[in-house]
Amino acid sequence: MWAYGDTVLYRYGRRAEARFVRLGRVIADDQDGLVLWIAPGSPQVESLLADGTTVRSLPLDQRAAAVRERRHTTWRGPGIVQYTPVVGDWSVWWFFTPDGEFAGWYGNLESPRVRWAAGVDATDRALDVWITPDRVARWKDEDEFAAMTGTPGRWTVEQVPAIRAAGEHLIALAAAGASPFDGRWTDYRPDPAWEPVEMPDHWDRPHLATP
Ligand code: MG
């Protein structure tokens, strides 16, 4: 378990390579899971097209195989609270407005995590769920999920029902106002004592999670 305020990497990747890397401060790490604060302006690593745009600028059928380059960038939005349960193929991200008002939950469907000394590794599954502050849910990126299913290094057709079930589970939890959609962290403010974080050199060690 990490301690309050520790700096932890959260790495999405596949085929042993980290493709999207965030750096957060530990809010809590216990039997309920890991809670991180991703501060505005935090260093990150993104995989972008050669011209610096994201893969989303391409038509759906070209995204899976597009050649990407990893670049050091910074998180440009307001801060995020990211909660990862001990068990469950998802994480939930609390989004805020620039004024610090709670803006909604982003349910990110992802592989089981692999924890290592300085970080957490997962493989993203493209499909997401967006849940408004009044707990109205909608699916996000179903088209990209379908287009990428079965492509090299990603989830298989056989995994699709379980991945969708994880999203349905989140939608049901939200509708019931159950944890983690019970109001926790919606008014979160980061510790004013926390200094800005710097990307450590070990961000690029071999990525451990499988799709
Ligand atoms: Mg996602």
mmCIF file of C-alpha atoms and ligand atoms in Angstrom:
data_model
loop_
_atom_site.group_PDB
_atom_site.id
_atom_site.type_symbol
_atom_site.label_atom_id
_atom_site.label_comp_id
_atom_site.label_asym_id
_atom_site.label_seq_id
_atom_site.Cartn_x
_atom_site.Cartn_y
_atom_site.Cartn_z
ATOM 1 C CA MET A 1 0.000 0.000 0.000
ATOM 2 C CA TRP A 2 1.103 3.538 -0.729
ATOM 3 C CA ALA A 3 0.970 6.364 1.781
ATOM 4 C CA TYR A 4 -0.973 9.625 1.597
ATOM 5 C CA GLY A 5 0.766 12.042 -0.758
ATOM 6 C CA ASP A 6 2.968 9.447 -2.476
ATOM 7 C CA THR A 7 3.533 9.951 -6.192
ATOM 8 C CA VAL A 8 2.233 7.057 -8.295
ATOM 9 C CA LEU A 9 2.288 6.380 -12.045
ATOM 10 C CA TYR A 10 -0.901 5.164 -13.731
ATOM 11 C CA ARG A 11 0.065 3.635 -17.058
ATOM 12 C CA TYR A 12 -2.151 2.464 -19.889
ATOM 13 C CA GLY A 13 -0.371 0.374 -22.478
ATOM 14 C CA ARG A 14 -0.241 -2.814 -24.451
ATOM 15 C CA ARG A 15 2.311 -5.262 -25.761
ATOM 16 C CA ALA A 16 4.700 -4.336 -22.947
ATOM 17 C CA GLU A 17 4.818 -0.633 -23.843
ATOM 18 C CA ALA A 18 3.376 2.246 -21.808
ATOM 19 C CA ARG A 19 1.290 4.370 -24.185
ATOM 20 C CA PHE A 20 -0.483 6.826 -21.893
ATOM 21 C CA VAL A 21 1.043 7.684 -18.545
ATOM 22 C CA ARG A 22 -0.342 9.836 -15.776
ATOM 23 C CA LEU A 23 1.223 10.880 -12.531
ATOM 24 C CA GLY A 24 -0.883 11.320 -9.412
ATOM 25 C CA ARG A 25 -0.733 11.900 -5.678
ATOM 26 C CA VAL A 26 -2.215 9.268 -3.368
ATOM 27 C CA ILE A 27 -5.377 10.463 -1.594
ATOM 28 C CA ALA A 28 -6.051 6.996 -0.168
ATOM 29 C CA ASP A 29 -4.885 3.425 -0.719
ATOM 30 C CA ASP A 30 -6.675 0.805 1.336
ATOM 31 C CA GLN A 31 -9.074 -2.155 1.201
ATOM 32 C CA ASP A 32 -11.509 -0.041 -0.867
ATOM 33 C CA GLY A 33 -8.947 0.648 -3.567
ATOM 34 C CA LEU A 34 -6.606 3.373 -4.746
ATOM 35 C CA VAL A 35 -7.596 7.048 -5.011
ATOM 36 C CA LEU A 36 -5.328 9.462 -6.867
ATOM 37 C CA TRP A 37 -5.330 13.202 -7.499
ATOM 38 C CA ILE A 38 -4.166 14.208 -10.968
ATOM 39 C CA ALA A 39 -3.330 17.903 -10.634
ATOM 40 C CA PRO A 40 -3.796 20.450 -13.423
ATOM 41 C CA GLY A 41 -0.549 20.809 -15.345
ATOM 42 C CA SER A 42 0.736 17.362 -14.335
ATOM 43 C CA PRO A 43 3.326 15.853 -16.662
ATOM 44 C CA GLN A 44 2.065 12.955 -18.747
ATOM 45 C CA VAL A 45 3.046 10.846 -21.734
ATOM 46 C CA GLU A 46 0.662 10.548 -24.671
ATOM 47 C CA SER A 47 0.800 8.553 -27.890
ATOM 48 C CA LEU A 48 0.097 10.936 -30.736
ATOM 49 C CA LEU A 49 0.187 10.945 -34.508
ATOM 50 C CA ALA A 50 3.329 12.319 -36.151
ATOM 51 C CA ASP A 51 1.674 15.729 -36.607
ATOM 52 C CA GLY A 52 0.924 15.953 -32.880
ATOM 53 C CA THR A 53 -2.825 15.362 -33.147
ATOM 54 C CA THR A 54 -4.638 12.513 -31.429
ATOM 55 C CA VAL A 55 -5.714 9.307 -33.123
ATOM 56 C CA ARG A 56 -9.271 10.603 -32.840
ATOM 57 C CA SER A 57 -8.588 12.912 -35.773
ATOM 58 C CA LEU A 58 -8.532 9.791 -37.987
ATOM 59 C CA PRO A 59 -11.515 7.875 -39.376
ATOM 60 C CA LEU A 60 -12.578 4.982 -37.125
ATOM 61 C CA ASP A 61 -11.217 2.250 -39.381
ATOM 62 C CA GLN A 62 -7.730 3.775 -39.361
ATOM 63 C CA ARG A 63 -7.320 4.281 -35.629
ATOM 64 C CA ALA A 64 -6.408 0.781 -34.458
ATOM 65 C CA ALA A 65 -3.324 0.413 -36.659
ATOM 66 C CA ALA A 66 -2.233 4.071 -36.751
ATOM 67 C CA VAL A 67 1.449 4.669 -35.990
ATOM 68 C CA ARG A 68 1.825 6.731 -32.835
ATOM 69 C CA GLU A 69 4.781 8.471 -31.224
ATOM 70 C CA ARG A 70 5.075 8.880 -27.489
ATOM 71 C CA ARG A 71 5.430 12.493 -26.413
ATOM 72 C CA HIS A 72 5.845 14.229 -23.084
ATOM 73 C CA THR A 73 2.881 16.567 -22.593
ATOM 74 C CA THR A 74 0.948 18.029 -19.657
ATOM 75 C CA TRP A 75 -2.601 17.444 -18.452
ATOM 76 C CA ARG A 76 -4.356 20.628 -19.538
ATOM 77 C CA GLY A 77 -7.736 20.223 -17.850
ATOM 78 C CA PRO A 78 -8.852 20.800 -14.264
ATOM 79 C CA GLY A 79 -7.703 18.233 -11.717
ATOM 80 C CA ILE A 80 -9.113 14.684 -11.647
ATOM 81 C CA VAL A 81 -9.834 12.304 -8.798
ATOM 82 C CA GLN A 82 -9.184 8.787 -10.122
ATOM 83 C CA TYR A 83 -10.543 5.834 -8.160
ATOM 84 C CA THR A 84 -9.500 2.259 -8.911
ATOM 85 C CA PRO A 85 -11.183 -0.557 -6.978
ATOM 86 C CA VAL A 86 -9.163 -3.567 -5.838
ATOM 87 C CA VAL A 87 -11.359 -5.812 -8.006
ATOM 88 C CA GLY A 88 -13.276 -4.702 -11.097
ATOM 89 C CA ASP A 89 -12.373 -3.999 -14.704
ATOM 90 C CA TRP A 90 -12.845 -0.243 -14.470
ATOM 91 C CA SER A 91 -11.712 2.987 -12.876
ATOM 92 C CA VAL A 92 -13.813 6.099 -12.268
ATOM 93 C CA TRP A 93 -12.579 9.633 -12.830
ATOM 94 C CA TRP A 94 -14.198 12.646 -11.097
ATOM 95 C CA PHE A 95 -14.165 15.603 -13.475
ATOM 96 C CA PHE A 96 -14.452 19.201 -12.303
ATOM 97 C CA THR A 97 -15.036 22.535 -13.959
ATOM 98 C CA PRO A 98 -12.244 25.154 -13.927
ATOM 99 C CA ASP A 99 -14.053 26.682 -10.919
ATOM 100 C CA GLY A 100 -13.817 23.401 -8.999
ATOM 101 C CA GLU A 101 -17.478 22.426 -9.376
ATOM 102 C CA PHE A 102 -18.129 18.710 -9.839
ATOM 103 C CA ALA A 103 -18.831 18.029 -13.532
ATOM 104 C CA GLY A 104 -19.487 14.269 -13.661
ATOM 105 C CA TRP A 105 -17.997 10.791 -13.529
ATOM 106 C CA TYR A 106 -16.070 9.168 -16.339
ATOM 107 C CA GLY A 107 -16.252 5.397 -16.043
ATOM 108 C CA ASN A 108 -13.203 4.035 -17.830
ATOM 109 C CA LEU A 109 -13.425 0.371 -18.780
ATOM 110 C CA GLU A 110 -10.001 -1.247 -18.524
ATOM 111 C CA SER A 111 -8.222 -4.511 -17.822
ATOM 112 C CA PRO A 112 -7.449 -5.827 -14.348
ATOM 113 C CA ARG A 113 -4.549 -3.813 -12.955
ATOM 114 C CA VAL A 114 -1.012 -4.911 -12.237
ATOM 115 C CA ARG A 115 0.600 -3.015 -9.369
ATOM 116 C CA TRP A 116 4.346 -2.574 -9.149
ATOM 117 C CA ALA A 117 6.633 -0.592 -6.845
ATOM 118 C CA ALA A 118 5.921 2.865 -8.264
ATOM 119 C CA GLY A 119 2.791 2.445 -10.296
ATOM 120 C CA VAL A 120 -0.293 0.721 -11.634
ATOM 121 C CA ASP A 121 -0.576 -0.755 -15.135
ATOM 122 C CA ALA A 122 -3.781 -1.367 -17.096
ATOM 123 C CA THR A 123 -4.912 -1.764 -20.666
ATOM 124 C CA ASP A 124 -7.637 0.585 -21.845
ATOM 125 C CA ARG A 125 -10.681 -0.907 -23.575
ATOM 126 C CA ALA A 126 -11.914 2.189 -25.453
ATOM 127 C CA LEU A 127 -15.518 1.841 -24.270
ATOM 128 C CA ASP A 128 -16.503 4.254 -21.506
ATOM 129 C CA VAL A 129 -19.521 5.402 -19.539
ATOM 130 C CA TRP A 130 -20.244 9.077 -18.779
ATOM 131 C CA ILE A 131 -22.424 9.780 -15.741
ATOM 132 C CA THR A 132 -23.771 13.253 -15.027
ATOM 133 C CA PRO A 133 -23.837 14.720 -11.490
ATOM 134 C CA ASP A 134 -27.545 13.810 -11.285
ATOM 135 C CA ARG A 135 -26.560 10.223 -12.185
ATOM 136 C CA VAL A 136 -27.815 9.965 -15.748
ATOM 137 C CA ALA A 137 -25.527 7.545 -17.616
ATOM 138 C CA ARG A 138 -24.710 7.149 -21.269
ATOM 139 C CA TRP A 139 -22.258 4.993 -23.164
ATOM 140 C CA LYS A 140 -19.301 6.678 -24.820
ATOM 141 C CA ASP A 141 -17.153 5.585 -27.766
ATOM 142 C CA GLU A 142 -19.156 2.475 -28.659
ATOM 143 C CA ASP A 143 -18.132 2.971 -32.290
ATOM 144 C CA GLU A 144 -14.418 3.022 -31.498
ATOM 145 C CA PHE A 145 -14.824 0.029 -29.192
ATOM 146 C CA ALA A 146 -16.447 -1.967 -32.007
ATOM 147 C CA ALA A 147 -13.820 -0.890 -34.542
ATOM 148 C CA MET A 148 -10.907 -1.902 -32.301
ATOM 149 C CA THR A 149 -12.314 -5.193 -31.012
ATOM 150 C CA GLY A 150 -10.137 -8.077 -32.158
ATOM 151 C CA THR A 151 -7.315 -5.927 -33.516
ATOM 152 C CA PRO A 152 -3.718 -6.873 -32.538
ATOM 153 C CA GLY A 153 -2.856 -6.191 -28.908
ATOM 154 C CA ARG A 154 -6.449 -5.428 -27.880
ATOM 155 C CA TRP A 155 -9.423 -7.259 -26.346
ATOM 156 C CA THR A 156 -11.036 -10.102 -28.255
ATOM 157 C CA VAL A 157 -14.588 -10.620 -29.502
ATOM 158 C CA GLU A 158 -14.986 -13.184 -26.715
ATOM 159 C CA GLN A 159 -14.254 -10.513 -24.089
ATOM 160 C CA VAL A 160 -16.912 -8.106 -25.342
ATOM 161 C CA PRO A 161 -19.823 -9.344 -23.154
ATOM 162 C CA ALA A 162 -17.725 -9.091 -19.966
ATOM 163 C CA ILE A 163 -16.459 -5.616 -20.893
ATOM 164 C CA ARG A 164 -19.993 -4.372 -21.535
ATOM 165 C CA ALA A 165 -21.108 -6.010 -18.283
ATOM 166 C CA ALA A 166 -18.537 -3.930 -16.393
ATOM 167 C CA GLY A 167 -20.109 -0.818 -17.909
ATOM 168 C CA GLU A 168 -23.617 -2.016 -17.023
ATOM 169 C CA HIS A 169 -22.388 -2.586 -13.475
ATOM 170 C CA LEU A 170 -21.190 1.015 -13.230
ATOM 171 C CA ILE A 171 -24.483 2.300 -14.636
ATOM 172 C CA ALA A 172 -26.401 0.291 -12.024
ATOM 173 C CA LEU A 173 -24.192 1.508 -9.173
ATOM 174 C CA ALA A 174 -24.708 5.095 -10.313
ATOM 175 C CA ALA A 175 -28.476 4.713 -10.625
ATOM 176 C CA ALA A 176 -28.564 3.368 -7.054
ATOM 177 C CA GLY A 177 -26.277 6.100 -5.707
ATOM 178 C CA ALA A 178 -24.024 3.324 -4.466
ATOM 179 C CA SER A 179 -20.284 3.582 -3.917
ATOM 180 C CA PRO A 180 -18.376 5.173 -5.557
ATOM 181 C CA PHE A 181 -21.321 7.278 -6.830
ATOM 182 C CA ASP A 182 -22.502 8.180 -3.327
ATOM 183 C CA GLY A 183 -21.175 11.718 -3.273
ATOM 184 C CA ARG A 184 -17.660 10.945 -2.123
ATOM 185 C CA TRP A 185 -14.952 13.264 -3.493
ATOM 186 C CA THR A 186 -17.439 15.414 -5.431
ATOM 187 C CA ASP A 187 -16.285 18.382 -3.336
ATOM 188 C CA TYR A 188 -12.661 17.262 -3.160
ATOM 189 C CA ARG A 189 -9.918 19.858 -2.831
ATOM 190 C CA PRO A 190 -6.261 18.808 -3.084
ATOM 191 C CA ASP A 191 -3.836 19.212 -0.238
ATOM 192 C CA PRO A 192 -2.385 22.744 -0.552
ATOM 193 C CA ALA A 193 0.941 21.414 0.768
ATOM 194 C CA TRP A 194 1.482 19.212 -2.291
ATOM 195 C CA GLU A 195 4.238 20.415 -4.610
ATOM 196 C CA PRO A 196 4.013 19.888 -8.379
ATOM 197 C CA VAL A 197 5.098 16.405 -9.466
ATOM 198 C CA GLU A 198 7.813 15.514 -11.984
ATOM 199 C CA MET A 199 7.751 12.556 -14.357
ATOM 200 C CA PRO A 200 10.265 9.996 -13.063
ATOM 201 C CA ASP A 201 12.636 8.180 -15.437
ATOM 202 C CA HIS A 202 11.028 4.810 -14.696
ATOM 203 C CA TRP A 203 7.787 5.840 -16.443
ATOM 204 C CA ASP A 204 8.991 3.769 -19.423
ATOM 205 C CA ARG A 205 9.798 0.439 -17.779
ATOM 206 C CA PRO A 206 8.056 -2.517 -19.498
ATOM 207 C CA HIS A 207 4.276 -2.329 -19.173
ATOM 208 C CA LEU A 208 2.733 -5.301 -17.373
ATOM 209 C CA ALA A 209 -1.007 -5.515 -17.996
ATOM 210 C CA THR A 210 -2.686 -7.572 -20.714
ATOM 211 C CA PRO A 211 -5.874 -6.671 -22.593
HETATM 212 MG MG MG B 1 -11.421 4.505 -21.983
#
